[in-house]
Short mmCIF file of C-alpha atoms in Angstrom, two decimals:
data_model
loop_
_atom_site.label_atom_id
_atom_site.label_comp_id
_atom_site.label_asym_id
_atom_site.label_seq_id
_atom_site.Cartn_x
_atom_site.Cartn_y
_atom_site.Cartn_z
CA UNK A 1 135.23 21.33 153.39
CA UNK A 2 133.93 19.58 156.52
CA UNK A 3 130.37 20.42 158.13
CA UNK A 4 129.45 18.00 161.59
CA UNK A 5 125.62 17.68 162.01
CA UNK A 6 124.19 18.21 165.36
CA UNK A 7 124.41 14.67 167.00
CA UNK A 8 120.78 13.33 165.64
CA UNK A 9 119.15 10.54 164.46
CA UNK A 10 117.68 12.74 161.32
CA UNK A 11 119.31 15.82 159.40
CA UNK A 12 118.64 17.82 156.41
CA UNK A 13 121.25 20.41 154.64
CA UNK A 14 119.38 23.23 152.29
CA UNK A 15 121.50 25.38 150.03
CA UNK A 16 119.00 28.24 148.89
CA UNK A 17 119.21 29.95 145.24
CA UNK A 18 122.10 31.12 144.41
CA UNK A 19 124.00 28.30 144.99
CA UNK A 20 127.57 29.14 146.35
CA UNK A 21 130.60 29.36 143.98
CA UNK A 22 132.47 26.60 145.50
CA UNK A 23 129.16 23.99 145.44
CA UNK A 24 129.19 25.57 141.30
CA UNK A 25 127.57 23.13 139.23
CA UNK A 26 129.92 23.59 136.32
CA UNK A 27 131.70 20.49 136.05
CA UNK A 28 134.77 22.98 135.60
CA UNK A 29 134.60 24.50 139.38
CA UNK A 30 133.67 21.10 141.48
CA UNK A 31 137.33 22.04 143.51
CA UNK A 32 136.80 19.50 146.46
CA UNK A 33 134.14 16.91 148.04
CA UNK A 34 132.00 18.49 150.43
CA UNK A 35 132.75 16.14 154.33
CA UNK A 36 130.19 15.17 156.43
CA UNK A 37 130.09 13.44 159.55
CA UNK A 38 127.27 11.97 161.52
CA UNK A 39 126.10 10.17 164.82
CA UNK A 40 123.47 8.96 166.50
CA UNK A 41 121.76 10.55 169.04
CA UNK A 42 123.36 10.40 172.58
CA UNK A 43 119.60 9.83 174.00
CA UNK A 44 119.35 6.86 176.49
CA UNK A 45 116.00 6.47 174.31
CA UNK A 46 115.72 2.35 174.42
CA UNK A 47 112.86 2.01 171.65
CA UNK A 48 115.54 4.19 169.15
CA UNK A 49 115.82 2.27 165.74
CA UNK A 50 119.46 1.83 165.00
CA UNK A 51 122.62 2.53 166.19
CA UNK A 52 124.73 4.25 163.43
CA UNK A 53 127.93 4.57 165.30
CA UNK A 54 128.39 1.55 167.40
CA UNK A 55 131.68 0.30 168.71
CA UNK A 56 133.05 -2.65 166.85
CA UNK A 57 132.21 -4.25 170.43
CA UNK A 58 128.53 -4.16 169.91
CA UNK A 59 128.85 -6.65 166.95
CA UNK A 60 129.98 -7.80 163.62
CA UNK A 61 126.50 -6.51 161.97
CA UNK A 62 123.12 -6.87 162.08
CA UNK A 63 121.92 -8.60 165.11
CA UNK A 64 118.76 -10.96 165.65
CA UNK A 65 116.84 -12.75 168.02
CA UNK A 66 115.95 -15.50 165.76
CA UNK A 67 112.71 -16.50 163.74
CA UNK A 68 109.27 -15.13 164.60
CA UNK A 69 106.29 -16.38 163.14
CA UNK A 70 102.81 -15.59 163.67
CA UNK A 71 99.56 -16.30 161.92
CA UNK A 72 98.28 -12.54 162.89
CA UNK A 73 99.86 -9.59 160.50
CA UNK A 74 103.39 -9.40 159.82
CA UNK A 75 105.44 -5.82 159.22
CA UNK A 76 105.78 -7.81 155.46
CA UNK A 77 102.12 -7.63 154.89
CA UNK A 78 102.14 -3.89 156.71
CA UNK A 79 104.34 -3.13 154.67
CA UNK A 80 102.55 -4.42 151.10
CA UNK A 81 99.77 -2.16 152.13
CA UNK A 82 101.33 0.69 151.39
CA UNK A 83 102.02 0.27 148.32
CA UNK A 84 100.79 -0.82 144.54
CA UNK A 85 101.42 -3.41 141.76
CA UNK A 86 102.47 -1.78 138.46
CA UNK A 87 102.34 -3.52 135.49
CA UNK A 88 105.97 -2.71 133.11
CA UNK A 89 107.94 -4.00 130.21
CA UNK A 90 106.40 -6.99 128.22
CA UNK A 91 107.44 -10.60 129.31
CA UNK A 92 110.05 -11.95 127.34
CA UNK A 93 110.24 -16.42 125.74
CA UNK A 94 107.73 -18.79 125.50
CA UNK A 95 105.36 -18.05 128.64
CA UNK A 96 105.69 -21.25 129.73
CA UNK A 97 104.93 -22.08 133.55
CA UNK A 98 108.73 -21.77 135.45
CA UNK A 99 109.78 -24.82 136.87
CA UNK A 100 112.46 -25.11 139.69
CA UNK A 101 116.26 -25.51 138.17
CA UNK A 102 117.16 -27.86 140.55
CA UNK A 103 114.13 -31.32 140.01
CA UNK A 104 112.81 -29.54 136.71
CA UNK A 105 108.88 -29.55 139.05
CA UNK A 106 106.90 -26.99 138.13
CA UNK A 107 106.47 -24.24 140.94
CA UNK A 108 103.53 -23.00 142.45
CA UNK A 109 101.03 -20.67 141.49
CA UNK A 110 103.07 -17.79 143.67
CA UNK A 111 106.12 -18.20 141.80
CA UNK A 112 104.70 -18.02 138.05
CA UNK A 113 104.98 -14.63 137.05
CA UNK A 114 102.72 -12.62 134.71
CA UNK A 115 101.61 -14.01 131.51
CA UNK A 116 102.17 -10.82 129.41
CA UNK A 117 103.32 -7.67 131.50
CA UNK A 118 105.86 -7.96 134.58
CA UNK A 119 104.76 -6.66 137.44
CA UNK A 120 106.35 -4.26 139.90
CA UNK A 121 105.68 -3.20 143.63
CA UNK A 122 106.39 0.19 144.69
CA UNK A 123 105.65 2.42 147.25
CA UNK A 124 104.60 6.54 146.56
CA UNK A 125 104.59 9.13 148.50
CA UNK A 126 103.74 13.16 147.87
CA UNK A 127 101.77 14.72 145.23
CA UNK A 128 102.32 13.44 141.32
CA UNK A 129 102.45 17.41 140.48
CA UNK A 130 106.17 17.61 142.60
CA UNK A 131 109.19 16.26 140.75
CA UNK A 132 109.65 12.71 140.52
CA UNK A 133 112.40 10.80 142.46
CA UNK A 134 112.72 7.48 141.59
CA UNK A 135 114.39 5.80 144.57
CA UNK A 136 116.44 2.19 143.62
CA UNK A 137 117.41 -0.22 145.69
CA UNK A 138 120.76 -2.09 145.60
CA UNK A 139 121.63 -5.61 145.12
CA UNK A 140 120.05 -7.65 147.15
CA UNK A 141 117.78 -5.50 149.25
CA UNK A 142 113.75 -4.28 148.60
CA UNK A 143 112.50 -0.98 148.25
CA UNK A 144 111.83 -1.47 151.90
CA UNK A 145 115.18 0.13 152.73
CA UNK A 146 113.65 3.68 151.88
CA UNK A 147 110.66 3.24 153.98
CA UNK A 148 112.10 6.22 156.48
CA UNK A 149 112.70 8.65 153.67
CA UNK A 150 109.82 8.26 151.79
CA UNK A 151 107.23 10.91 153.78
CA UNK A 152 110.76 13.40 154.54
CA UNK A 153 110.64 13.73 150.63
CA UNK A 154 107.19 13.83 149.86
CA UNK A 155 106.82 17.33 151.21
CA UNK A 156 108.62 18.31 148.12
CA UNK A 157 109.24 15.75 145.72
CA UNK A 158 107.36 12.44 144.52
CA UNK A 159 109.07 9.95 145.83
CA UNK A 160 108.85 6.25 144.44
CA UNK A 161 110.75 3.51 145.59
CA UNK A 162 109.93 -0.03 143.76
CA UNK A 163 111.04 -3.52 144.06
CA UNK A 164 113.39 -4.64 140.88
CA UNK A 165 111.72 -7.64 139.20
CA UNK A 166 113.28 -10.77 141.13
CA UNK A 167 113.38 -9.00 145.15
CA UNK A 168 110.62 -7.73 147.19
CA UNK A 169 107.25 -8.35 145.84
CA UNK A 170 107.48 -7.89 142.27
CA UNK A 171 107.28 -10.49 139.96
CA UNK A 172 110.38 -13.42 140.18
CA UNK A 173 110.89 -14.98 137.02
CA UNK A 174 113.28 -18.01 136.21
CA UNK A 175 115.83 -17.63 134.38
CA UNK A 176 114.80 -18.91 130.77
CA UNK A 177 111.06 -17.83 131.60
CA UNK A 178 110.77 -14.48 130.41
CA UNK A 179 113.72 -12.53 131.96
CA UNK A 180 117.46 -13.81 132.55
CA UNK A 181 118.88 -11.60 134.49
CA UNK A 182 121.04 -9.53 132.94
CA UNK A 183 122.32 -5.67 133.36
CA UNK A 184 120.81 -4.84 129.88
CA UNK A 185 117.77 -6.54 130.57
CA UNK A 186 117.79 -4.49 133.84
CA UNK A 187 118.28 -1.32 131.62
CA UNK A 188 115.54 -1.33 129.88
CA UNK A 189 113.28 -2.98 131.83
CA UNK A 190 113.98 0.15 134.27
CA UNK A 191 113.01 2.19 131.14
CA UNK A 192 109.81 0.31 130.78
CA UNK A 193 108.90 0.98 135.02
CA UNK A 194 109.69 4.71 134.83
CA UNK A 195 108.13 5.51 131.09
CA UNK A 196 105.01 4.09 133.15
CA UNK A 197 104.99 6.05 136.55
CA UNK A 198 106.39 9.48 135.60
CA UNK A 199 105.95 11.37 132.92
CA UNK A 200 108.45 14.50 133.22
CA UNK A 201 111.93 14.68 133.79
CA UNK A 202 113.18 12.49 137.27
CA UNK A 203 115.85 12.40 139.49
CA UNK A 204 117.53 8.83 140.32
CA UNK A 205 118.77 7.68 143.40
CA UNK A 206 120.32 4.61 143.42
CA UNK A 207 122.30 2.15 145.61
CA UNK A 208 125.51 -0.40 145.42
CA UNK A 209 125.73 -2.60 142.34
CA UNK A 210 122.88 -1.80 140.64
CA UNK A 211 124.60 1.68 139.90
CA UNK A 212 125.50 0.86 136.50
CA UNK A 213 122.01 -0.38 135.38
CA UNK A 214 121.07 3.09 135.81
CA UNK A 215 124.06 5.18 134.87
CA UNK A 216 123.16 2.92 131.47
CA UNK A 217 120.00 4.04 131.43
CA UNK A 218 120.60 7.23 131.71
CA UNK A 219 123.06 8.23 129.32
CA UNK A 220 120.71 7.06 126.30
CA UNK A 221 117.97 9.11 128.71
CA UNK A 222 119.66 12.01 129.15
CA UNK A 223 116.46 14.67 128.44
CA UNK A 224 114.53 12.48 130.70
CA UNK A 225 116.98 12.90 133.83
CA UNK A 226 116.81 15.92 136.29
CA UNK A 227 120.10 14.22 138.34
CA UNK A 228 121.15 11.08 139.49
CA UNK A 229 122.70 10.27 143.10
CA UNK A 230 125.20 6.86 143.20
CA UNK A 231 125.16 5.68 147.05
CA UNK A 232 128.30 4.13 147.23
CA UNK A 233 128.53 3.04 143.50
CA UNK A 234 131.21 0.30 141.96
CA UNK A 235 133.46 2.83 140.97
CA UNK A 236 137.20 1.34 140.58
CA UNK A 237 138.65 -1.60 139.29
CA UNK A 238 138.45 -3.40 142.96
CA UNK A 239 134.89 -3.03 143.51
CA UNK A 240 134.43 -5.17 140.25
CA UNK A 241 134.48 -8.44 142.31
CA UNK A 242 131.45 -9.42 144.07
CA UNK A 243 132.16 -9.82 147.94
CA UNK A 244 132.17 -13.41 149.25
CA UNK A 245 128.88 -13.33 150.90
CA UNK A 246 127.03 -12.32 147.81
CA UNK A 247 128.93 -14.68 145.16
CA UNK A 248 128.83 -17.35 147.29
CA UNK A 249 124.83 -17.56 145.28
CA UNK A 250 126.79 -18.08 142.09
CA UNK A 251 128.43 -21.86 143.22
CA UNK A 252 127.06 -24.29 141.11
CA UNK A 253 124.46 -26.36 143.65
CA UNK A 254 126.06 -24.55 146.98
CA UNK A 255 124.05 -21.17 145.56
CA UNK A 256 121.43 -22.75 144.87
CA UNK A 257 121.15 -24.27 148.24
CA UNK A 258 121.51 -21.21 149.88
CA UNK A 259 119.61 -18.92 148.10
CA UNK A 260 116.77 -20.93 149.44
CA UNK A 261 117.89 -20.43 153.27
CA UNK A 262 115.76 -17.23 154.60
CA UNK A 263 118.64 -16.27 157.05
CA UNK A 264 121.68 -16.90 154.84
CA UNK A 265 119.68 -15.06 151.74
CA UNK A 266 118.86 -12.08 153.66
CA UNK A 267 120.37 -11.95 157.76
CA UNK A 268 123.18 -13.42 156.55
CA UNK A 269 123.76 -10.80 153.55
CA UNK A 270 122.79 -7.97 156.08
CA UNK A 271 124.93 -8.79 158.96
CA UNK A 272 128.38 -8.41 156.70
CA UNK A 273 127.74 -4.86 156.76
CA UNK A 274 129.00 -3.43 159.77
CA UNK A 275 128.36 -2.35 163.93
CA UNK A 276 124.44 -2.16 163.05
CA UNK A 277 121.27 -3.65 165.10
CA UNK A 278 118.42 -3.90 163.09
CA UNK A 279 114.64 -4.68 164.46
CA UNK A 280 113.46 -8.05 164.53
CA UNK A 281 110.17 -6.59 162.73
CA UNK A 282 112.16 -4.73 160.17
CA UNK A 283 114.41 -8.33 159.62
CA UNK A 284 111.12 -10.12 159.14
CA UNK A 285 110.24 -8.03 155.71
CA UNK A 286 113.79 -8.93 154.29
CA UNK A 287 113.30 -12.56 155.13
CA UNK A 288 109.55 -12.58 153.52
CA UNK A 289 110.25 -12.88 150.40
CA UNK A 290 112.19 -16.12 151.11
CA UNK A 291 110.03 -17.30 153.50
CA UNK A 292 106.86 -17.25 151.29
CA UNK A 293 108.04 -19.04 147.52
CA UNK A 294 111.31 -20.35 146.40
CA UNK A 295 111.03 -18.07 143.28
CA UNK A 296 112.89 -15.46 145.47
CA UNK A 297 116.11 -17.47 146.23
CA UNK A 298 116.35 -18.80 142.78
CA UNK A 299 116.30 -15.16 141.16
CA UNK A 300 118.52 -14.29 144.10
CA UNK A 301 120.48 -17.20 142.50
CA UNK A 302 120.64 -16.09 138.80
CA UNK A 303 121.21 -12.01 139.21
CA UNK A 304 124.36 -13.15 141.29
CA UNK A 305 125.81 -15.06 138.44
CA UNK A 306 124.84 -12.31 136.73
CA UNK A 307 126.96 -10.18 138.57
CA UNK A 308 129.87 -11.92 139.06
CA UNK A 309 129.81 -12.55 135.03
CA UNK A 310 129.25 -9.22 134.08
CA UNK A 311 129.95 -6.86 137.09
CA UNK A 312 133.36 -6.08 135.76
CA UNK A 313 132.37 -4.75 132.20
CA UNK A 314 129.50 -2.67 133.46
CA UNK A 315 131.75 -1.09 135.86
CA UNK A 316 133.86 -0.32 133.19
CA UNK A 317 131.22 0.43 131.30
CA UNK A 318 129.60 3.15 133.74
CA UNK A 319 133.36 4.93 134.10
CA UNK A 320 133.86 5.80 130.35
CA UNK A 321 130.08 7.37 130.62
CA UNK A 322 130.79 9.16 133.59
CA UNK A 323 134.32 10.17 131.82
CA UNK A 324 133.06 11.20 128.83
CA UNK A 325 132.68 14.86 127.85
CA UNK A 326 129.16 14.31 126.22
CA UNK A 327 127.85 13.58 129.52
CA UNK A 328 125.67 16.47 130.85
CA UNK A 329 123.64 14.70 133.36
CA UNK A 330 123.94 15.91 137.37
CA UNK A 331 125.92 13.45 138.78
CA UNK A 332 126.59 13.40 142.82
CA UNK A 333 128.47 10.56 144.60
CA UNK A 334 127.56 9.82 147.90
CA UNK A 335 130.04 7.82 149.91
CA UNK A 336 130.15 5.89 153.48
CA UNK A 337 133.81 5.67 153.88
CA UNK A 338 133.35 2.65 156.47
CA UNK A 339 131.99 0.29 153.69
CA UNK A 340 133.22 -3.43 154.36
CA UNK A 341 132.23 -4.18 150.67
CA UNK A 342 133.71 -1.25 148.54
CA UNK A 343 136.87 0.45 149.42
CA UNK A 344 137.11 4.14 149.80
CA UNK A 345 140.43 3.92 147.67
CA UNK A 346 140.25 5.55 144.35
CA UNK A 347 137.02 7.11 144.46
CA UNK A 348 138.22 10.61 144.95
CA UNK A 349 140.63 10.44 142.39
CA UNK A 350 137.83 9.26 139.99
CA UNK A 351 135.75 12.00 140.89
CA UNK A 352 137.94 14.78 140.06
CA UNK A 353 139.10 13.42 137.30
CA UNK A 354 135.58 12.83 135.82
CA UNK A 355 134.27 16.15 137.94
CA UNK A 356 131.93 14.42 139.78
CA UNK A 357 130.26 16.07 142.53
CA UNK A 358 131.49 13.91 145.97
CA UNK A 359 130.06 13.66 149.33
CA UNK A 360 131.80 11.61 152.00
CA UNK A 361 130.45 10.52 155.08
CA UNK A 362 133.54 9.70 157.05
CA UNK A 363 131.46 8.06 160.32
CA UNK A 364 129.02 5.87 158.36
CA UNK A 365 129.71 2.01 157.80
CA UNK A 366 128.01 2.51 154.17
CA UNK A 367 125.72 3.90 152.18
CA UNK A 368 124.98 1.43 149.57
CA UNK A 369 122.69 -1.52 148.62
CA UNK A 370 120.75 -3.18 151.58
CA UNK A 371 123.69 -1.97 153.99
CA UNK A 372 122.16 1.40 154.70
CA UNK A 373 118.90 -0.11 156.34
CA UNK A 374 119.17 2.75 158.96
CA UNK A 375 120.58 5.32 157.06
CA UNK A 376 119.69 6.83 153.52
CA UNK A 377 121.49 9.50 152.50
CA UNK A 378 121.22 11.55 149.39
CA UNK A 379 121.32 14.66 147.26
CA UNK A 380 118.80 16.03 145.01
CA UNK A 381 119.02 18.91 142.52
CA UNK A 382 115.87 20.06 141.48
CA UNK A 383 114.87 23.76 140.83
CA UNK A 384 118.75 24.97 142.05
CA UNK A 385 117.91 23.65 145.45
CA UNK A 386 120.31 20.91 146.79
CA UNK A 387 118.58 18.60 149.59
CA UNK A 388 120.59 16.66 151.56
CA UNK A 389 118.42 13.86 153.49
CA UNK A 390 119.41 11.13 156.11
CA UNK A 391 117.49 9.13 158.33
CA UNK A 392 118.81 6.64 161.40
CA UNK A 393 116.35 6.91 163.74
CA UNK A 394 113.47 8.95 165.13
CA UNK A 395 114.45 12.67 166.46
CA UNK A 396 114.81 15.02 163.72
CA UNK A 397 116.60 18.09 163.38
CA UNK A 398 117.72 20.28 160.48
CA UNK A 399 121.18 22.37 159.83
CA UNK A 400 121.53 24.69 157.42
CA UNK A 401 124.29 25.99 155.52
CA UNK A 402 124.25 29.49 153.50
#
């Protein structure tokens, strides 16, 4: 089934109670992915955010106008405002001081992490007494990239979007100080973080490569878990390998280098997506974290090893859950069929064969990890009410289908 949105920057899709037949939760009547397609709003409107749908002409990705420093506010520190430290999931070794892998000097007072308790940012939104959605970001982005959905959801949910321990501004160990980096230790240090901001059942959104940590989680969480939404998720034996301009961390000595490079750790990343133009304001948050401590490039340095050492058997890993007949938890796939990092190919098939709900948004570069700066879309379940929420700009409107 295919459904165009009124050309908009912003849309929302509400299916009221009772659901229809053919949008059935059973697992045993999911007959065919529900088709979406999007674009920007045909408004000569200058000041508009992003272009979603830009000709290949436009660009090869992100665009920029180069540094811009100040000593006056940034949209970084704007941005820390808003949010909150939380303190989750004990620190791990010695609790010795970190010192940088490359001349063994210990690091500065901003890159030592907490002596006994990690600690988190994230950004809330809505009333604690509405159902929790806990909204993850993908590998390498910040919980940033939700900033737009964040007040659309807290009319009815309680949104909370949080920097994973190593991005953003949560805490950046080094490897061998406490936390090394890997999927597991992402699993239940993502137990830890939600065990301490909600206590009822939650729905999980998540993007890209980190779609396995929480698929993980999950499935040993199951009475905990409302639904969970996979934004372009590593689903087939292809998406396994990490693309170039993320392993390219993982060199021995080149990664290192580079991680430490504010526009090849985070413009650089960004711009491989697709025909988008970002803000130079909104650029300025992703680079801050580089910009501000070498902590951040070196973890950037260790989860991609990380991932291109283990990426393959979590993906695995996350299929035989989603395969398995024990598995009762919601599951909805949300796909950007223009994604330059994860093919389209095969992700149907899985879906039926597993009886996974699928959405496919045929006119969007992507959906997942950092990519979808301008555009977050997903579906929640809570209550029998489906919400389907995207964001690329400024104007709203809403369509409805009964």
């Amino acid at each position: 089934m295919a459904m165009t949105i009124p050309s908009s920057h912003h849309y929302n899709l509400l299916l009221p109670t009772p659901i229809p037949a053919f949008l059935s939760t059973s697992r045993k009547t999911i007959k065919c992915p529900l088709k979406f397609s999007c674009r920007a709003s045909n408004s000569k409107d200058d000041q508009q955010d992003y272009l979603i749908d830009a000709p290949v002409s436009v660009g090869d990705g992100f665009s920029f106008s180069g540094g811009k420093y100040s000593d006056g506010q940034s949209p970084s520190d704007e941005w820390f405002k808003q949010g909150k430290i939380v303190k989750a999931h004990p620190v791990g070794g010695s609790g010795g001081k970190a010192k940088d892998p490359i001349f063994g000097l210990e690091m500065s007072s901003t890159s030592q992490v907490s002596a006994d308790v990690f600690r988190w940012f994230c950004v809330e939104s809505g009333s604690a007494d509405n159902p929790s959605v806990i909204l993850v970001h993908g590998f390498p982005s910040q919980a940033y990239s939700y900033r737009k959905v964040l007040p659309i959801l807290s009319k009815d949910f309680h949104p909370i979007a949080f920097d994973w321990l190593g991005f953003g501004f949560s805490d950046k160990p080094q490897r061998g100080y406490g936390f090394d980096y890997t999927l597991d230790e992402y699993v239940s240090s993502l137990e830890s973080f939600i065990n301490e901001v909600a206590d009822n059942k939650v729905s999980i959104v998540v993007q890209g490569y980190f779609a396995p940590v929480v698929v993980k989680y999950a499935r040993n969480h199951q009475e905990k878990i409302n639904d969970i939404i996979l934004l372009n998720p590593p689903l087939t034996e292809k998406h396994s390998n990490l693309p170039s301009t993320l392993s390219i961390f993982s060199n021995f000595l080149l990664g290192e280098i580079f991680s430490q490079d504010p526009l090849r750790a985070s413009d650089k990343a960004l711009k491989s997506s697709g025909p988008y133009k970002i803000k130079e304001d909104d650029l300025m948050v992703y680079r801050g974290p580089y910009l501000t401590s070498g902590s951040s490039g070196f973890a950037l340095n260790a989860i991609s090893r990380t991932m291109k050492k283990e990426l393959k058997k979590n993906v695995e890993e996350m299929r035989k859950i989603l395969l398995d007949k024990s598995w009762k938890v919601q599951t909805t796939v949300c796909w950007g069929e223009r994604d330059r990092w994860l093919n389209f190919d095969g992700v149907e098939d899985f879906c039926k064969e597993s009886q996974q709900k699928l959405i496919q948004i045929p006119n969007v570069t992507t959906l997942s990890s950092h990519r979808q700066n301008g555009l977050i879309c997903f579906v929640l379940h809570c209550n029998s009410v489906y919400t389907f929420s995207g964001f690329a700009g400024r104007t709203p409107c809403t369509g409805r289908l009964w």
